[in-house]
Amino acid sequence: MRVASIIDISLVDVPGIPVTVLFTAGCNMDCPYCQNAEIIPTTSGDEMTIDEIVQQLRGNLTDGYCITGGEPTIQKDLSDLLKQLRLEESKHINLNTQGTVPDVLRQSLPYLDSVWFDIKTIPSSYCKVTRVEKDPWSRVERSIKHVLDSEASFWPRTTYVGGLTQSSDILKISEILSDLGFEGEYVVQNFVKSKGTREADVESFTEPDLDELKSVLVNIPEGISLRLEWR
């Protein structure tokens, strides 16, 4: 497995649970607002065995693990890592994913407690927003269904990027989630520039209109609560 880095402890990645964070290297998308752009290349990071990763993760006195990236599901041995962590410990295991590799996600779900699922945009805008040639929405939708059919908690979220995201997109995504049978909290967070963001990519971004976004709240489907995280 290719690993970019490991953070010993984080208090923000999984609500209420201090976790050790594993950043896998490589992603099959190229979102212009990515905060970890340096680890998008599949050649980034270092190759580590599952045993090496597990040994390093277990050296931290936290209550769980957050596996993020990059996109963890492009690592074919992801489920092997999760299985080993689950078999020997009862700690909380969280996965961050954008859902483009549904088969690997499905194999991983028996070992997961929760999934942060990044829904990038509405189906018709996926290629534009993620800068991929082949429309990934059918795979993303299949992954959402896999998580909803599992025992893992499904935590959907979208990053609102001024210039890329419209308030109507948030309403549409909420409707899609409702149609798929989801009831619960849908998190919308604003884009925040960081040291990992590519300068040239963010020049055209604008400040999102929070008042406009709030105006769609009255039309959010019953059963879904929208949580705005403006930082």
PDB file of C-alpha atoms in Angstrom:
ATOM      1  CA  MET A   1       0.000   0.000   0.000  1.00  0.00           C
ATOM      2  CA  ARG A   2       1.243   3.488  -0.805  1.00  0.00           C
ATOM      3  CA  VAL A   3       1.239   5.736   2.247  1.00  0.00           C
ATOM      4  CA  ALA A   4       1.706   9.500   2.249  1.00  0.00           C
ATOM      5  CA  SER A   5       1.816  10.087   5.995  1.00  0.00           C
ATOM      6  CA  ILE A   6       0.457   9.137   9.402  1.00  0.00           C
ATOM      7  CA  ILE A   7      -0.744  11.681  11.967  1.00  0.00           C
ATOM      8  CA  ASP A   8      -0.451  10.372  15.509  1.00  0.00           C
ATOM      9  CA  ILE A   9      -3.616  12.001  16.849  1.00  0.00           C
ATOM     10  CA  SER A  10      -6.473  14.086  15.484  1.00  0.00           C
ATOM     11  CA  LEU A  11      -9.454  15.444  17.391  1.00  0.00           C
ATOM     12  CA  VAL A  12     -11.328  16.735  14.330  1.00  0.00           C
ATOM     13  CA  ASP A  13     -11.512  13.945  11.748  1.00  0.00           C
ATOM     14  CA  VAL A  14     -14.075  11.756  13.535  1.00  0.00           C
ATOM     15  CA  PRO A  15     -16.624  13.574  15.741  1.00  0.00           C
ATOM     16  CA  GLY A  16     -16.014  12.907  19.428  1.00  0.00           C
ATOM     17  CA  ILE A  17     -13.283  10.321  18.883  1.00  0.00           C
ATOM     18  CA  PRO A  18      -9.507  10.915  19.017  1.00  0.00           C
ATOM     19  CA  VAL A  19      -8.054   8.993  16.082  1.00  0.00           C
ATOM     20  CA  THR A  20      -4.789   8.212  14.361  1.00  0.00           C
ATOM     21  CA  VAL A  21      -4.989   9.320  10.720  1.00  0.00           C
ATOM     22  CA  LEU A  22      -3.515   7.375   7.816  1.00  0.00           C
ATOM     23  CA  PHE A  23      -3.159   9.271   4.534  1.00  0.00           C
ATOM     24  CA  THR A  24      -2.928   6.887   1.604  1.00  0.00           C
ATOM     25  CA  ALA A  25      -1.168   8.196  -1.507  1.00  0.00           C
ATOM     26  CA  GLY A  26      -2.743   8.608  -4.926  1.00  0.00           C
ATOM     27  CA  CYS A  27      -6.175   9.631  -6.171  1.00  0.00           C
ATOM     28  CA  ASN A  28      -8.188   8.940  -9.322  1.00  0.00           C
ATOM     29  CA  MET A  29      -9.682  12.445  -9.298  1.00  0.00           C
ATOM     30  CA  ASP A  30      -8.054  15.855  -9.720  1.00  0.00           C
ATOM     31  CA  CYS A  31     -10.332  18.283  -7.888  1.00  0.00           C
ATOM     32  CA  PRO A  32      -8.990  21.841  -8.180  1.00  0.00           C
ATOM     33  CA  TYR A  33      -9.829  22.593  -4.540  1.00  0.00           C
ATOM     34  CA  CYS A  34      -8.027  19.537  -3.131  1.00  0.00           C
ATOM     35  CA  GLN A  35      -6.226  20.325   0.125  1.00  0.00           C
ATOM     36  CA  ASN A  36      -3.801  17.435  -0.349  1.00  0.00           C
ATOM     37  CA  ALA A  37      -2.826  18.044  -3.968  1.00  0.00           C
ATOM     38  CA  GLU A  38       0.735  16.877  -3.431  1.00  0.00           C
ATOM     39  CA  ILE A  39      -0.449  13.309  -2.828  1.00  0.00           C
ATOM     40  CA  ILE A  40      -2.767  13.063  -5.846  1.00  0.00           C
ATOM     41  CA  PRO A  41      -0.078  11.355  -8.011  1.00  0.00           C
ATOM     42  CA  THR A  42      -0.171   7.578  -7.613  1.00  0.00           C
ATOM     43  CA  THR A  43       3.633   7.639  -7.436  1.00  0.00           C
ATOM     44  CA  SER A  44       3.619   9.862  -4.347  1.00  0.00           C
ATOM     45  CA  GLY A  45       4.241   8.539  -0.859  1.00  0.00           C
ATOM     46  CA  ASP A  46       6.079   5.366   0.090  1.00  0.00           C
ATOM     47  CA  GLU A  47       5.279   1.695  -0.308  1.00  0.00           C
ATOM     48  CA  MET A  48       4.576  -0.008   3.026  1.00  0.00           C
ATOM     49  CA  THR A  49       3.473  -3.509   3.926  1.00  0.00           C
ATOM     50  CA  ILE A  50       0.266  -4.057   5.864  1.00  0.00           C
ATOM     51  CA  ASP A  51       2.266  -5.260   8.868  1.00  0.00           C
ATOM     52  CA  GLU A  52       4.410  -2.112   8.828  1.00  0.00           C
ATOM     53  CA  ILE A  53       1.336   0.113   8.700  1.00  0.00           C
ATOM     54  CA  VAL A  54      -0.458  -1.760  11.480  1.00  0.00           C
ATOM     55  CA  GLN A  55       2.591  -1.645  13.717  1.00  0.00           C
ATOM     56  CA  GLN A  56       2.906   2.112  13.288  1.00  0.00           C
ATOM     57  CA  LEU A  57      -0.814   2.763  13.756  1.00  0.00           C
ATOM     58  CA  ARG A  58      -0.950   0.755  16.955  1.00  0.00           C
ATOM     59  CA  GLY A  59       1.880   2.755  18.462  1.00  0.00           C
ATOM     60  CA  ASN A  60      -0.581   5.560  19.206  1.00  0.00           C
ATOM     61  CA  LEU A  61      -2.908   5.646  22.202  1.00  0.00           C
ATOM     62  CA  THR A  62      -6.062   6.778  20.427  1.00  0.00           C
ATOM     63  CA  ASP A  63      -9.595   5.425  20.293  1.00  0.00           C
ATOM     64  CA  GLY A  64      -9.710   4.789  16.574  1.00  0.00           C
ATOM     65  CA  TYR A  65      -8.354   5.169  13.080  1.00  0.00           C
ATOM     66  CA  CYS A  66      -9.274   7.422  10.168  1.00  0.00           C
ATOM     67  CA  ILE A  67      -8.187   6.177   6.751  1.00  0.00           C
ATOM     68  CA  THR A  68      -8.107   9.004   4.221  1.00  0.00           C
ATOM     69  CA  GLY A  69      -6.046  10.235   1.295  1.00  0.00           C
ATOM     70  CA  GLY A  70      -5.752  10.601  -1.572  1.00  0.00           C
ATOM     71  CA  GLU A  71      -8.443   8.056  -2.260  1.00  0.00           C
ATOM     72  CA  PRO A  72      -8.008   4.964  -0.070  1.00  0.00           C
ATOM     73  CA  THR A  73     -10.144   2.675  -2.249  1.00  0.00           C
ATOM     74  CA  ILE A  74      -7.636   2.755  -5.117  1.00  0.00           C
ATOM     75  CA  GLN A  75      -5.390   0.722  -2.797  1.00  0.00           C
ATOM     76  CA  LYS A  76      -6.252  -2.868  -3.671  1.00  0.00           C
ATOM     77  CA  ASP A  77      -5.118  -4.150  -0.269  1.00  0.00           C
ATOM     78  CA  LEU A  78      -7.284  -1.698   1.692  1.00  0.00           C
ATOM     79  CA  SER A  79      -9.653  -4.377   2.963  1.00  0.00           C
ATOM     80  CA  ASP A  80      -6.669  -6.468   4.108  1.00  0.00           C
ATOM     81  CA  LEU A  81      -5.477  -3.581   6.274  1.00  0.00           C
ATOM     82  CA  LEU A  82      -8.933  -2.955   7.712  1.00  0.00           C
ATOM     83  CA  LYS A  83      -9.476  -6.637   8.414  1.00  0.00           C
ATOM     84  CA  GLN A  84      -6.237  -6.858  10.374  1.00  0.00           C
ATOM     85  CA  LEU A  85      -7.087  -3.760  12.387  1.00  0.00           C
ATOM     86  CA  ARG A  86     -10.593  -5.045  13.105  1.00  0.00           C
ATOM     87  CA  LEU A  87      -9.617  -8.608  14.024  1.00  0.00           C
ATOM     88  CA  GLU A  88      -7.191  -7.589  16.737  1.00  0.00           C
ATOM     89  CA  GLU A  89      -8.799  -4.440  18.152  1.00  0.00           C
ATOM     90  CA  SER A  90     -12.222  -2.969  18.844  1.00  0.00           C
ATOM     91  CA  LYS A  91     -11.294   0.633  18.041  1.00  0.00           C
ATOM     92  CA  HIS A  92     -13.477   2.820  15.828  1.00  0.00           C
ATOM     93  CA  ILE A  93     -12.476   2.622  12.158  1.00  0.00           C
ATOM     94  CA  ASN A  94     -13.495   5.439   9.824  1.00  0.00           C
ATOM     95  CA  LEU A  95     -12.960   5.695   6.074  1.00  0.00           C
ATOM     96  CA  ASN A  96     -12.973   8.830   3.918  1.00  0.00           C
ATOM     97  CA  THR A  97     -13.917   8.154   0.299  1.00  0.00           C
ATOM     98  CA  GLN A  98     -15.409   9.695  -2.827  1.00  0.00           C
ATOM     99  CA  GLY A  99     -16.883   6.350  -3.804  1.00  0.00           C
ATOM    100  CA  THR A 100     -15.429   5.743  -7.258  1.00  0.00           C
ATOM    101  CA  VAL A 101     -14.258   2.185  -6.528  1.00  0.00           C
ATOM    102  CA  PRO A 102     -17.429   0.494  -5.260  1.00  0.00           C
ATOM    103  CA  ASP A 103     -16.074  -3.060  -5.281  1.00  0.00           C
ATOM    104  CA  VAL A 104     -13.172  -2.231  -2.958  1.00  0.00           C
ATOM    105  CA  LEU A 105     -15.502  -0.191  -0.754  1.00  0.00           C
ATOM    106  CA  ARG A 106     -17.964  -3.077  -0.534  1.00  0.00           C
ATOM    107  CA  GLN A 107     -15.162  -5.446   0.516  1.00  0.00           C
ATOM    108  CA  SER A 108     -14.068  -2.961   3.183  1.00  0.00           C
ATOM    109  CA  LEU A 109     -17.454  -2.230   4.740  1.00  0.00           C
ATOM    110  CA  PRO A 110     -17.606  -5.221   7.132  1.00  0.00           C
ATOM    111  CA  TYR A 111     -14.624  -3.746   8.993  1.00  0.00           C
ATOM    112  CA  LEU A 112     -15.811  -0.124   9.138  1.00  0.00           C
ATOM    113  CA  ASP A 113     -17.778   1.764  11.776  1.00  0.00           C
ATOM    114  CA  SER A 114     -18.308   4.950   9.779  1.00  0.00           C
ATOM    115  CA  VAL A 115     -17.771   6.399   6.310  1.00  0.00           C
ATOM    116  CA  TRP A 116     -17.251  10.054   5.456  1.00  0.00           C
ATOM    117  CA  PHE A 117     -18.563  10.098   1.897  1.00  0.00           C
ATOM    118  CA  ASP A 118     -17.522  13.085  -0.204  1.00  0.00           C
ATOM    119  CA  ILE A 119     -20.202  13.830  -2.773  1.00  0.00           C
ATOM    120  CA  LYS A 120     -18.371  16.246  -5.027  1.00  0.00           C
ATOM    121  CA  THR A 121     -21.267  17.722  -6.978  1.00  0.00           C
ATOM    122  CA  ILE A 122     -24.462  16.888  -8.862  1.00  0.00           C
ATOM    123  CA  PRO A 123     -24.248  13.971 -11.349  1.00  0.00           C
ATOM    124  CA  SER A 124     -24.111  16.138 -14.482  1.00  0.00           C
ATOM    125  CA  SER A 125     -21.131  18.155 -13.194  1.00  0.00           C
ATOM    126  CA  TYR A 126     -18.828  15.383 -11.974  1.00  0.00           C
ATOM    127  CA  CYS A 127     -16.432  15.440 -14.927  1.00  0.00           C
ATOM    128  CA  LYS A 128     -16.086  19.219 -14.759  1.00  0.00           C
ATOM    129  CA  VAL A 129     -15.583  19.465 -11.012  1.00  0.00           C
ATOM    130  CA  THR A 130     -13.301  16.447 -10.572  1.00  0.00           C
ATOM    131  CA  ARG A 131     -11.478  16.828 -13.914  1.00  0.00           C
ATOM    132  CA  VAL A 132     -11.894  13.228 -15.018  1.00  0.00           C
ATOM    133  CA  GLU A 133     -12.791  12.100 -18.526  1.00  0.00           C
ATOM    134  CA  LYS A 134     -15.151   9.218 -17.750  1.00  0.00           C
ATOM    135  CA  ASP A 135     -18.301  10.090 -15.810  1.00  0.00           C
ATOM    136  CA  PRO A 136     -17.980   8.384 -12.396  1.00  0.00           C
ATOM    137  CA  TRP A 137     -21.502   9.018 -11.103  1.00  0.00           C
ATOM    138  CA  SER A 138     -22.842   5.480 -11.620  1.00  0.00           C
ATOM    139  CA  ARG A 139     -19.969   4.152  -9.493  1.00  0.00           C
ATOM    140  CA  VAL A 140     -20.486   6.826  -6.860  1.00  0.00           C
ATOM    141  CA  GLU A 141     -24.183   6.003  -6.646  1.00  0.00           C
ATOM    142  CA  ARG A 142     -23.417   2.294  -6.339  1.00  0.00           C
ATOM    143  CA  SER A 143     -21.012   3.048  -3.490  1.00  0.00           C
ATOM    144  CA  ILE A 144     -23.626   5.105  -1.661  1.00  0.00           C
ATOM    145  CA  LYS A 145     -26.023   2.164  -1.887  1.00  0.00           C
ATOM    146  CA  HIS A 146     -23.342  -0.210  -0.575  1.00  0.00           C
ATOM    147  CA  VAL A 147     -22.790   1.956   2.510  1.00  0.00           C
ATOM    148  CA  LEU A 148     -26.512   2.419   3.141  1.00  0.00           C
ATOM    149  CA  ASP A 149     -26.962  -1.360   2.971  1.00  0.00           C
ATOM    150  CA  SER A 150     -24.148  -1.944   5.485  1.00  0.00           C
ATOM    151  CA  GLU A 151     -23.826  -1.593   9.253  1.00  0.00           C
ATOM    152  CA  ALA A 152     -21.440   1.374   8.915  1.00  0.00           C
ATOM    153  CA  SER A 153     -22.670   4.901   9.632  1.00  0.00           C
ATOM    154  CA  PHE A 154     -23.022   6.942   6.433  1.00  0.00           C
ATOM    155  CA  TRP A 155     -21.832  10.547   6.763  1.00  0.00           C
ATOM    156  CA  PRO A 156     -22.331  12.391   3.452  1.00  0.00           C
ATOM    157  CA  ARG A 157     -20.688  15.757   2.894  1.00  0.00           C
ATOM    158  CA  THR A 158     -19.992  18.251   0.126  1.00  0.00           C
ATOM    159  CA  THR A 159     -17.412  21.010  -0.061  1.00  0.00           C
ATOM    160  CA  TYR A 160     -19.072  24.222  -1.242  1.00  0.00           C
ATOM    161  CA  VAL A 161     -16.670  26.015  -3.588  1.00  0.00           C
ATOM    162  CA  GLY A 162     -17.671  29.466  -4.837  1.00  0.00           C
ATOM    163  CA  GLY A 163     -17.510  29.399  -8.625  1.00  0.00           C
ATOM    164  CA  LEU A 164     -17.939  25.616  -8.791  1.00  0.00           C
ATOM    165  CA  THR A 165     -20.884  24.920  -6.498  1.00  0.00           C
ATOM    166  CA  GLN A 166     -24.397  26.350  -6.700  1.00  0.00           C
ATOM    167  CA  SER A 167     -26.929  26.416  -3.893  1.00  0.00           C
ATOM    168  CA  SER A 168     -29.265  24.449  -6.152  1.00  0.00           C
ATOM    169  CA  ASP A 169     -26.619  21.695  -6.262  1.00  0.00           C
ATOM    170  CA  ILE A 170     -26.962  21.169  -2.523  1.00  0.00           C
ATOM    171  CA  LEU A 171     -30.722  20.841  -2.830  1.00  0.00           C
ATOM    172  CA  LYS A 172     -30.349  18.371  -5.715  1.00  0.00           C
ATOM    173  CA  ILE A 173     -27.847  16.234  -3.797  1.00  0.00           C
ATOM    174  CA  SER A 174     -30.195  16.221  -0.803  1.00  0.00           C
ATOM    175  CA  GLU A 175     -33.003  14.989  -3.045  1.00  0.00           C
ATOM    176  CA  ILE A 176     -30.778  12.250  -4.488  1.00  0.00           C
ATOM    177  CA  LEU A 177     -29.821  11.085  -0.998  1.00  0.00           C
ATOM    178  CA  SER A 178     -33.477  11.042   0.017  1.00  0.00           C
ATOM    179  CA  ASP A 179     -34.430   9.046  -3.082  1.00  0.00           C
ATOM    180  CA  LEU A 180     -31.733   6.498  -2.196  1.00  0.00           C
ATOM    181  CA  GLY A 181     -33.335   6.032   1.210  1.00  0.00           C
ATOM    182  CA  PHE A 182     -30.960   8.084   3.358  1.00  0.00           C
ATOM    183  CA  GLU A 183     -32.237   9.818   6.464  1.00  0.00           C
ATOM    184  CA  GLY A 184     -29.833  11.766   8.628  1.00  0.00           C
ATOM    185  CA  GLU A 185     -27.341  14.604   8.595  1.00  0.00           C
ATOM    186  CA  TYR A 186     -25.780  15.925   5.389  1.00  0.00           C
ATOM    187  CA  VAL A 187     -22.759  18.164   6.003  1.00  0.00           C
ATOM    188  CA  VAL A 188     -21.926  21.081   3.711  1.00  0.00           C
ATOM    189  CA  GLN A 189     -18.570  22.709   4.418  1.00  0.00           C
ATOM    190  CA  ASN A 190     -17.040  25.741   2.771  1.00  0.00           C
ATOM    191  CA  PHE A 191     -13.769  25.551   0.871  1.00  0.00           C
ATOM    192  CA  VAL A 192     -10.792  26.786   2.875  1.00  0.00           C
ATOM    193  CA  LYS A 193      -7.498  27.409   1.144  1.00  0.00           C
ATOM    194  CA  SER A 194      -4.595  25.559   2.742  1.00  0.00           C
ATOM    195  CA  LYS A 195      -0.896  25.025   2.138  1.00  0.00           C
ATOM    196  CA  GLY A 196      -1.756  21.830   0.260  1.00  0.00           C
ATOM    197  CA  THR A 197      -3.945  23.642  -2.292  1.00  0.00           C
ATOM    198  CA  ARG A 198      -2.488  24.528  -5.688  1.00  0.00           C
ATOM    199  CA  GLU A 199      -2.403  28.306  -6.079  1.00  0.00           C
ATOM    200  CA  ALA A 200      -3.178  28.298  -9.803  1.00  0.00           C
ATOM    201  CA  ASP A 201      -6.302  26.213  -9.250  1.00  0.00           C
ATOM    202  CA  VAL A 202      -7.996  28.489  -6.731  1.00  0.00           C
ATOM    203  CA  GLU A 203      -7.555  31.864  -8.443  1.00  0.00           C
ATOM    204  CA  SER A 204     -11.026  31.730 -10.015  1.00  0.00           C
ATOM    205  CA  PHE A 205     -12.835  30.694  -6.823  1.00  0.00           C
ATOM    206  CA  THR A 206     -15.182  33.162  -5.153  1.00  0.00           C
ATOM    207  CA  GLU A 207     -16.642  33.497  -1.681  1.00  0.00           C
ATOM    208  CA  PRO A 208     -19.782  31.353  -1.427  1.00  0.00           C
ATOM    209  CA  ASP A 209     -23.049  33.153  -0.784  1.00  0.00           C
ATOM    210  CA  LEU A 210     -24.127  31.811   2.590  1.00  0.00           C
ATOM    211  CA  ASP A 211     -27.454  33.643   2.517  1.00  0.00           C
ATOM    212  CA  GLU A 212     -28.284  32.056  -0.834  1.00  0.00           C
ATOM    213  CA  LEU A 213     -27.382  28.640   0.524  1.00  0.00           C
ATOM    214  CA  LYS A 214     -29.551  29.148   3.582  1.00  0.00           C
ATOM    215  CA  SER A 215     -32.465  29.966   1.284  1.00  0.00           C
ATOM    216  CA  VAL A 216     -32.606  26.369   0.029  1.00  0.00           C
ATOM    217  CA  LEU A 217     -32.939  24.952   3.537  1.00  0.00           C
ATOM    218  CA  VAL A 218     -36.718  25.243   3.475  1.00  0.00           C
ATOM    219  CA  ASN A 219     -36.847  22.819   0.541  1.00  0.00           C
ATOM    220  CA  ILE A 220     -34.548  20.121   1.936  1.00  0.00           C
ATOM    221  CA  PRO A 221     -36.380  16.761   1.845  1.00  0.00           C
ATOM    222  CA  GLU A 222     -37.988  15.516   5.028  1.00  0.00           C
ATOM    223  CA  GLY A 223     -35.680  13.211   6.952  1.00  0.00           C
ATOM    224  CA  ILE A 224     -32.494  15.032   5.959  1.00  0.00           C
ATOM    225  CA  SER A 225     -30.950  17.723   8.143  1.00  0.00           C
ATOM    226  CA  LEU A 226     -28.417  20.036   6.552  1.00  0.00           C
ATOM    227  CA  ARG A 227     -25.467  21.031   8.742  1.00  0.00           C
ATOM    228  CA  LEU A 228     -23.425  23.976   7.508  1.00  0.00           C
ATOM    229  CA  GLU A 229     -19.789  24.051   8.620  1.00  0.00           C
ATOM    230  CA  TRP A 230     -18.426  27.469   7.723  1.00  0.00           C
ATOM    231  CA  ARG A 231     -14.791  27.889   8.759  1.00  0.00           C
TER     232      ARG A 231
END
